[in-house]
Amino acid sequence: MAAFCLFLAWSVALRQALLFLVGIGLGAVLAGARFGFTTGWRRLIEQRDPSGVLAQLVLLAIAAAVSMPLLAAYPTDLGAALGPPSISLIVGAFVFGACMQVADGCGSGTLYKAGLGIPLNMAILPLFAIGSFLGSATLDRWLALGALPPYGLVTHFGAPAALLLTLAGLALVGFGVVRWTGRAAPLWNRKLLWGAVLLAALAALNLVIAGQPWGIVYGFGLWAAKLASAAHLFDPSANAFWSEPVNAATLAQSVFLDVTSITNIGILAGALWIAAGKPAAAAQPMNGTQWAVGLIAGLLLGYSSRLAFGCNIGAMVSGISTGSLHGWIWVPMAFLGSLIGVRVRRRYAF
């Protein structure tokens, strides 16, 4: 990790080296605290345990409190994670929510669990990338079904009002979660709360250094797109998504210049760092049917995340914390999908 960081600083850019360090921090916190967005939702649904979801709300609140003033102060240097409200978003978020429960991981969960050496997530990671690429290649057809322009709260209301609206929305969700669970389980988990604080700080660092919010999915799709392009399996100039000037330039340059790819690699490294020196936990045996269902879910994770303009990180954490309306649409649709996903897990005895 030290050697790769020095390589980035010397041969690529100091910014990329710093982002790699941020990624290592993200991976270490995710793996060390076992801060799973998927698990938190599943425990809320199946056990009425609100601690994971409440920690996620704390993460969103802190990240918004830091990010929104920064976006207002530096509008030309920093960008929000904006996505268009669309049919694509609604369908993609619902499918993603279902599949992340079956695959036992969202974008960040797949990364850090692959870094920990969990077999299913290691196998899903390349399929996630392929699915993300396929989703990007067909995104224009989905958007043609109906889409509105992206809507940013900071742009329309200013940072103070946008932050107030966001915190009020998060408080309302938290109140609903606590009322629904009936305090059947402890409300707070100290390890998850510390994880939320550290993740929010690292996400803010990512915004400042990269100039854009923390993301996961774009890097996956880029990896598969570069391989497909190198193998002459598709023509980027003939594709609506990859022919856009920004995406075409990113596809043509070194993958080490892509900020999302660097943080993704850092997350893998950070999780591996946590796993190093510890005895490997025995993986629960899976039968052929479970493997098939899990791998299909992994492929659909990638496809649906591109349609939804992000996963739990890009759409929920970065979207909501930077004031994007699409993040508030993504969450309820993904949660509805998770209600289906936990039933599929039971059906196939995961």
Short mmCIF file of C-alpha atoms in Angstrom, two decimals:
data_model
loop_
_atom_site.label_atom_id
_atom_site.label_comp_id
_atom_site.label_asym_id
_atom_site.label_seq_id
_atom_site.Cartn_x
_atom_site.Cartn_y
_atom_site.Cartn_z
CA MET A 1 0.00 0.00 0.00
CA ALA A 2 2.85 2.37 0.82
CA ALA A 3 4.56 1.55 -2.47
CA PHE A 4 1.38 2.12 -4.46
CA CYS A 5 0.79 5.43 -2.67
CA LEU A 6 4.33 6.57 -3.54
CA PHE A 7 3.80 5.47 -7.15
CA LEU A 8 0.64 7.57 -7.37
CA ALA A 9 2.32 10.62 -5.83
CA TRP A 10 5.39 10.34 -8.07
CA SER A 11 3.99 9.11 -11.39
CA VAL A 12 0.31 10.16 -11.43
CA ALA A 13 -0.65 13.03 -9.11
CA LEU A 14 -0.40 13.95 -5.46
CA ARG A 15 -4.19 14.26 -5.38
CA GLN A 16 -4.56 10.62 -6.39
CA ALA A 17 -2.17 9.54 -3.62
CA LEU A 18 -4.21 11.48 -1.08
CA LEU A 19 -7.44 9.95 -2.38
CA PHE A 20 -5.91 6.49 -2.09
CA LEU A 21 -5.18 7.23 1.58
CA VAL A 22 -8.77 8.41 2.02
CA GLY A 23 -9.94 5.17 0.40
CA ILE A 24 -7.79 3.13 2.78
CA GLY A 25 -9.44 4.98 5.67
CA LEU A 26 -12.91 4.31 4.26
CA GLY A 27 -12.17 0.62 3.80
CA ALA A 28 -10.64 0.29 7.27
CA VAL A 29 -13.64 1.95 8.93
CA LEU A 30 -16.21 -0.01 6.90
CA ALA A 31 -14.47 -3.31 7.64
CA GLY A 32 -13.40 -2.52 11.19
CA ALA A 33 -16.83 -1.33 12.31
CA ARG A 34 -18.62 -3.76 9.95
CA PHE A 35 -20.60 -0.71 8.89
CA GLY A 36 -22.96 -2.45 6.49
CA PHE A 37 -25.77 -0.46 4.92
CA THR A 38 -27.36 -3.70 3.73
CA THR A 39 -27.10 -5.36 7.14
CA GLY A 40 -28.50 -2.31 8.92
CA TRP A 41 -31.60 -2.34 6.74
CA ARG A 42 -32.03 -6.10 7.08
CA ARG A 43 -31.78 -5.99 10.86
CA LEU A 44 -34.40 -3.26 10.93
CA ILE A 45 -36.75 -5.33 8.75
CA GLU A 46 -36.24 -8.74 10.35
CA GLN A 47 -35.30 -7.97 13.96
CA ARG A 48 -36.68 -4.46 14.44
CA ASP A 49 -33.15 -3.41 15.39
CA PRO A 50 -32.82 0.32 14.54
CA SER A 51 -29.16 0.78 15.54
CA GLY A 52 -27.72 0.33 12.05
CA VAL A 53 -30.19 2.66 10.36
CA LEU A 54 -29.86 5.30 13.09
CA ALA A 55 -26.08 5.25 12.64
CA GLN A 56 -26.61 5.80 8.92
CA LEU A 57 -28.82 8.80 9.69
CA VAL A 58 -26.04 10.23 11.88
CA LEU A 59 -23.60 9.72 9.00
CA LEU A 60 -25.93 11.58 6.64
CA ALA A 61 -26.50 14.44 9.09
CA ILE A 62 -22.79 15.05 9.74
CA ALA A 63 -21.87 14.71 6.07
CA ALA A 64 -24.61 17.20 5.11
CA ALA A 65 -23.56 19.66 7.81
CA VAL A 66 -20.03 19.69 6.35
CA SER A 67 -20.75 19.29 2.63
CA MET A 68 -23.55 21.78 2.04
CA PRO A 69 -21.68 24.86 3.33
CA LEU A 70 -18.65 23.81 1.29
CA LEU A 71 -20.74 23.47 -1.87
CA ALA A 72 -22.24 26.92 -1.31
CA ALA A 73 -18.85 28.51 -0.61
CA TYR A 74 -17.04 26.90 -3.57
CA PRO A 75 -19.70 26.33 -6.27
CA THR A 76 -17.20 26.27 -9.14
CA ASP A 77 -14.69 23.94 -7.46
CA LEU A 78 -16.99 21.40 -5.81
CA GLY A 79 -19.93 19.52 -7.29
CA ALA A 80 -22.94 17.78 -5.78
CA ALA A 81 -24.00 14.20 -6.49
CA LEU A 82 -26.99 15.16 -8.62
CA GLY A 83 -29.13 12.62 -10.46
CA PRO A 84 -32.31 13.16 -12.48
CA PRO A 85 -35.64 12.06 -10.98
CA SER A 86 -36.71 9.47 -13.53
CA ILE A 87 -38.31 6.12 -14.22
CA SER A 88 -34.78 4.80 -14.47
CA LEU A 89 -34.11 5.95 -10.89
CA ILE A 90 -37.30 4.39 -9.51
CA VAL A 91 -36.78 1.01 -11.20
CA GLY A 92 -33.05 0.92 -10.53
CA ALA A 93 -33.33 1.76 -6.85
CA PHE A 94 -36.04 -0.86 -6.28
CA VAL A 95 -34.08 -3.62 -8.01
CA PHE A 96 -30.87 -2.59 -6.27
CA GLY A 97 -32.54 -2.73 -2.85
CA ALA A 98 -33.75 -6.26 -3.49
CA CYS A 99 -30.48 -7.53 -4.94
CA MET A 100 -28.24 -6.04 -2.25
CA GLN A 101 -30.00 -8.17 0.35
CA VAL A 102 -29.52 -11.33 -1.69
CA ALA A 103 -25.88 -10.49 -2.50
CA ASP A 104 -25.31 -9.34 1.11
CA GLY A 105 -23.69 -6.09 0.12
CA CYS A 106 -24.23 -2.78 -1.67
CA GLY A 107 -21.40 -1.10 -3.58
CA SER A 108 -19.27 -0.33 -0.53
CA GLY A 109 -20.28 -3.60 1.14
CA THR A 110 -19.19 -5.63 -1.87
CA LEU A 111 -15.84 -3.81 -1.89
CA TYR A 112 -14.94 -4.14 1.76
CA LYS A 113 -16.22 -7.71 2.07
CA ALA A 114 -14.23 -8.68 -1.01
CA GLY A 115 -11.23 -7.07 0.68
CA LEU A 116 -11.94 -9.18 3.78
CA GLY A 117 -11.83 -12.29 1.59
CA ILE A 118 -15.50 -13.30 1.75
CA PRO A 119 -15.95 -15.70 -1.21
CA LEU A 120 -19.41 -14.59 -2.42
CA ASN A 121 -18.47 -10.91 -2.50
CA MET A 122 -15.15 -11.65 -4.18
CA ALA A 123 -17.04 -13.48 -6.93
CA ILE A 124 -19.67 -10.73 -7.20
CA LEU A 125 -17.18 -7.86 -7.59
CA PRO A 126 -16.34 -8.47 -11.30
CA LEU A 127 -20.01 -9.17 -12.07
CA PHE A 128 -20.93 -5.89 -10.37
CA ALA A 129 -18.48 -4.13 -12.71
CA ILE A 130 -19.91 -5.85 -15.79
CA GLY A 131 -23.45 -4.98 -14.72
CA SER A 132 -22.51 -1.35 -14.12
CA PHE A 133 -21.02 -1.14 -17.60
CA LEU A 134 -24.12 -2.71 -19.19
CA GLY A 135 -26.29 -0.28 -17.26
CA SER A 136 -24.29 2.70 -18.52
CA ALA A 137 -24.44 1.40 -22.09
CA THR A 138 -28.27 1.27 -22.00
CA LEU A 139 -28.93 4.26 -19.74
CA ASP A 140 -30.06 6.52 -22.57
CA ARG A 141 -32.93 4.14 -23.39
CA TRP A 142 -34.10 4.16 -19.80
CA LEU A 143 -33.94 7.95 -19.57
CA ALA A 144 -36.03 8.16 -22.73
CA LEU A 145 -38.90 6.64 -20.74
CA GLY A 146 -39.17 9.83 -18.69
CA ALA A 147 -36.83 12.02 -16.69
CA LEU A 148 -36.74 15.45 -15.05
CA PRO A 149 -33.67 17.68 -14.70
CA PRO A 150 -31.55 17.10 -11.58
CA TYR A 151 -32.68 19.17 -8.60
CA GLY A 152 -30.20 20.43 -6.02
CA LEU A 153 -31.43 21.84 -2.71
CA VAL A 154 -28.30 23.93 -2.16
CA THR A 155 -28.65 25.57 -5.57
CA HIS A 156 -32.34 26.37 -5.16
CA PHE A 157 -32.57 27.24 -1.45
CA GLY A 158 -29.03 28.04 -0.34
CA ALA A 159 -26.94 26.05 2.14
CA PRO A 160 -28.69 27.04 5.43
CA ALA A 161 -32.21 26.24 4.21
CA ALA A 162 -31.05 23.11 2.37
CA LEU A 163 -29.30 21.84 5.50
CA LEU A 164 -32.33 22.61 7.66
CA LEU A 165 -34.62 20.73 5.28
CA THR A 166 -32.22 17.80 5.15
CA LEU A 167 -31.81 17.55 8.94
CA ALA A 168 -35.58 17.81 9.39
CA GLY A 169 -36.10 15.00 6.90
CA LEU A 170 -33.50 12.80 8.61
CA ALA A 171 -35.04 13.51 12.03
CA LEU A 172 -38.47 12.57 10.70
CA VAL A 173 -37.12 9.29 9.33
CA GLY A 174 -35.37 8.57 12.63
CA PHE A 175 -38.54 9.28 14.60
CA GLY A 176 -40.51 6.94 12.34
CA VAL A 177 -37.91 4.18 12.69
CA VAL A 178 -37.91 4.39 16.49
CA ARG A 179 -41.69 4.44 16.67
CA TRP A 180 -41.97 1.44 14.34
CA THR A 181 -39.43 -0.65 16.25
CA GLY A 182 -41.09 0.14 19.58
CA ARG A 183 -37.65 0.26 21.23
CA ALA A 184 -37.52 -3.53 21.06
CA ALA A 185 -33.74 -3.33 20.62
CA PRO A 186 -31.04 -0.85 21.74
CA LEU A 187 -31.23 2.33 19.71
CA TRP A 188 -27.50 2.97 19.47
CA ASN A 189 -24.44 0.88 18.72
CA ARG A 190 -21.25 2.64 19.81
CA LYS A 191 -19.05 0.99 17.18
CA LEU A 192 -21.46 1.94 14.39
CA LEU A 193 -21.74 5.51 15.69
CA TRP A 194 -17.97 5.95 15.68
CA GLY A 195 -17.98 4.45 12.19
CA ALA A 196 -20.60 6.98 11.10
CA VAL A 197 -18.53 9.92 12.39
CA LEU A 198 -15.33 8.70 10.74
CA LEU A 199 -17.05 7.90 7.43
CA ALA A 200 -18.61 11.37 7.37
CA ALA A 201 -15.21 12.99 7.94
CA LEU A 202 -13.57 10.89 5.24
CA ALA A 203 -16.44 11.58 2.81
CA ALA A 204 -15.90 15.32 3.40
CA LEU A 205 -12.18 14.90 2.72
CA ASN A 206 -13.03 13.06 -0.50
CA LEU A 207 -15.25 15.98 -1.56
CA VAL A 208 -12.54 18.55 -0.89
CA ILE A 209 -9.69 16.60 -2.52
CA ALA A 210 -11.56 15.15 -5.50
CA GLY A 211 -13.92 18.08 -6.06
CA GLN A 212 -16.82 15.64 -6.18
CA PRO A 213 -18.66 13.49 -3.62
CA TRP A 214 -17.69 9.94 -2.69
CA GLY A 215 -18.86 7.43 -5.28
CA ILE A 216 -18.48 3.73 -6.00
CA VAL A 217 -20.42 2.65 -9.08
CA TYR A 218 -18.77 4.80 -11.75
CA GLY A 219 -15.40 3.23 -11.07
CA PHE A 220 -16.80 -0.28 -11.51
CA GLY A 221 -18.40 0.58 -14.83
CA LEU A 222 -15.22 2.29 -16.02
CA TRP A 223 -13.12 -0.81 -15.34
CA ALA A 224 -15.42 -3.03 -17.40
CA ALA A 225 -15.76 -0.39 -20.12
CA LYS A 226 -11.99 -0.13 -20.52
CA LEU A 227 -11.69 -3.90 -20.85
CA ALA A 228 -14.58 -4.09 -23.32
CA SER A 229 -13.12 -1.24 -25.36
CA ALA A 230 -9.64 -2.79 -25.37
CA ALA A 231 -11.15 -6.08 -26.57
CA HIS A 232 -13.10 -4.22 -29.28
CA LEU A 233 -16.38 -5.49 -27.90
CA PHE A 234 -18.03 -2.08 -28.14
CA ASP A 235 -17.45 1.29 -29.77
CA PRO A 236 -17.47 4.09 -27.16
CA SER A 237 -18.11 6.73 -29.82
CA ALA A 238 -21.39 5.02 -30.74
CA ASN A 239 -22.67 4.89 -27.15
CA ALA A 240 -24.61 7.80 -25.67
CA PHE A 241 -23.06 7.52 -22.20
CA TRP A 242 -19.44 6.83 -23.07
CA SER A 243 -19.36 9.34 -25.94
CA GLU A 244 -20.12 12.22 -23.58
CA PRO A 245 -16.96 14.38 -23.44
CA VAL A 246 -16.24 13.82 -19.73
CA ASN A 247 -16.81 10.06 -19.90
CA ALA A 248 -14.91 9.71 -23.19
CA ALA A 249 -11.92 11.53 -21.70
CA THR A 250 -12.01 9.37 -18.58
CA LEU A 251 -12.22 6.20 -20.68
CA ALA A 252 -9.23 7.27 -22.79
CA GLN A 253 -6.90 8.11 -19.90
CA SER A 254 -5.23 5.96 -17.26
CA VAL A 255 -7.58 4.38 -14.75
CA PHE A 256 -5.31 5.79 -12.03
CA LEU A 257 -6.49 9.29 -12.96
CA ASP A 258 -10.10 8.44 -12.14
CA VAL A 259 -10.88 9.58 -8.61
CA THR A 260 -13.61 6.98 -8.02
CA SER A 261 -11.36 4.11 -9.12
CA ILE A 262 -8.60 5.22 -6.76
CA THR A 263 -10.88 5.37 -3.72
CA ASN A 264 -12.36 1.99 -4.68
CA ILE A 265 -8.89 0.47 -4.76
CA GLY A 266 -8.20 2.15 -1.43
CA ILE A 267 -11.33 0.62 0.12
CA LEU A 268 -10.18 -2.83 -0.97
CA ALA A 269 -6.74 -2.15 0.50
CA GLY A 270 -8.15 -0.78 3.76
CA ALA A 271 -10.33 -3.84 4.25
CA LEU A 272 -7.38 -6.11 3.45
CA TRP A 273 -5.36 -4.22 6.06
CA ILE A 274 -8.04 -4.96 8.66
CA ALA A 275 -8.11 -8.62 7.64
CA ALA A 276 -4.33 -9.04 7.61
CA GLY A 277 -2.93 -10.96 10.55
CA LYS A 278 -6.33 -12.12 11.73
CA PRO A 279 -7.51 -15.73 11.42
CA ALA A 280 -9.93 -16.06 8.53
CA ALA A 281 -13.51 -16.65 9.61
CA ALA A 282 -14.99 -19.85 8.28
CA ALA A 283 -17.30 -19.04 5.38
CA GLN A 284 -20.78 -20.49 5.56
CA PRO A 285 -21.05 -23.25 2.92
CA MET A 286 -23.27 -22.44 -0.04
CA ASN A 287 -24.94 -24.84 -2.44
CA GLY A 288 -25.08 -24.45 -6.21
CA THR A 289 -28.48 -22.79 -6.20
CA GLN A 290 -27.37 -20.21 -3.64
CA TRP A 291 -24.26 -19.43 -5.69
CA ALA A 292 -26.33 -19.01 -8.86
CA VAL A 293 -28.87 -16.74 -7.15
CA GLY A 294 -26.13 -14.71 -5.46
CA LEU A 295 -24.14 -14.19 -8.66
CA ILE A 296 -27.23 -13.16 -10.65
CA ALA A 297 -28.03 -10.69 -7.89
CA GLY A 298 -24.49 -9.33 -8.14
CA LEU A 299 -24.82 -8.72 -11.88
CA LEU A 300 -28.17 -6.99 -11.34
CA LEU A 301 -26.61 -4.91 -8.55
CA GLY A 302 -24.26 -3.34 -11.04
CA TYR A 303 -26.91 -2.82 -13.72
CA SER A 304 -29.52 -1.32 -11.39
CA SER A 305 -27.02 0.92 -9.59
CA ARG A 306 -26.17 2.64 -12.88
CA LEU A 307 -29.87 3.12 -13.68
CA ALA A 308 -30.37 4.60 -10.19
CA PHE A 309 -27.37 6.96 -10.44
CA GLY A 310 -25.58 5.39 -7.53
CA CYS A 311 -25.78 2.88 -4.72
CA ASN A 312 -26.06 3.44 -0.96
CA ILE A 313 -22.99 5.65 -1.28
CA GLY A 314 -23.42 7.60 -4.51
CA ALA A 315 -27.20 7.99 -4.33
CA MET A 316 -28.00 7.89 -0.61
CA VAL A 317 -24.95 9.17 1.31
CA SER A 318 -23.53 11.54 -1.29
CA GLY A 319 -26.88 12.39 -2.87
CA ILE A 320 -28.67 13.36 0.33
CA SER A 321 -25.66 14.98 2.00
CA THR A 322 -25.05 17.25 -1.01
CA GLY A 323 -28.73 18.14 -1.41
CA SER A 324 -29.83 16.06 -4.39
CA LEU A 325 -33.55 15.33 -4.62
CA HIS A 326 -32.84 12.00 -6.30
CA GLY A 327 -31.28 10.68 -3.07
CA TRP A 328 -34.60 11.13 -1.25
CA ILE A 329 -36.36 9.20 -4.05
CA TRP A 330 -33.73 6.46 -4.05
CA VAL A 331 -34.03 5.57 -0.35
CA PRO A 332 -37.73 4.61 -0.12
CA MET A 333 -37.59 2.71 -3.43
CA ALA A 334 -34.48 0.80 -2.36
CA PHE A 335 -36.06 0.04 1.03
CA LEU A 336 -39.17 -1.35 -0.68
CA GLY A 337 -36.86 -3.52 -2.76
CA SER A 338 -35.11 -4.70 0.40
CA LEU A 339 -38.44 -5.94 1.75
CA ILE A 340 -38.52 -8.29 -1.23
CA GLY A 341 -34.82 -9.10 -0.98
CA VAL A 342 -34.99 -10.38 2.60
CA ARG A 343 -37.79 -12.74 1.55
CA VAL A 344 -35.63 -14.07 -1.28
CA ARG A 345 -32.82 -14.65 1.24
CA ARG A 346 -35.18 -16.72 3.35
CA ARG A 347 -36.52 -18.57 0.33
CA TYR A 348 -33.04 -19.75 -0.65
CA ALA A 349 -31.83 -20.16 2.96
CA PHE A 350 -28.90 -17.73 2.79
#
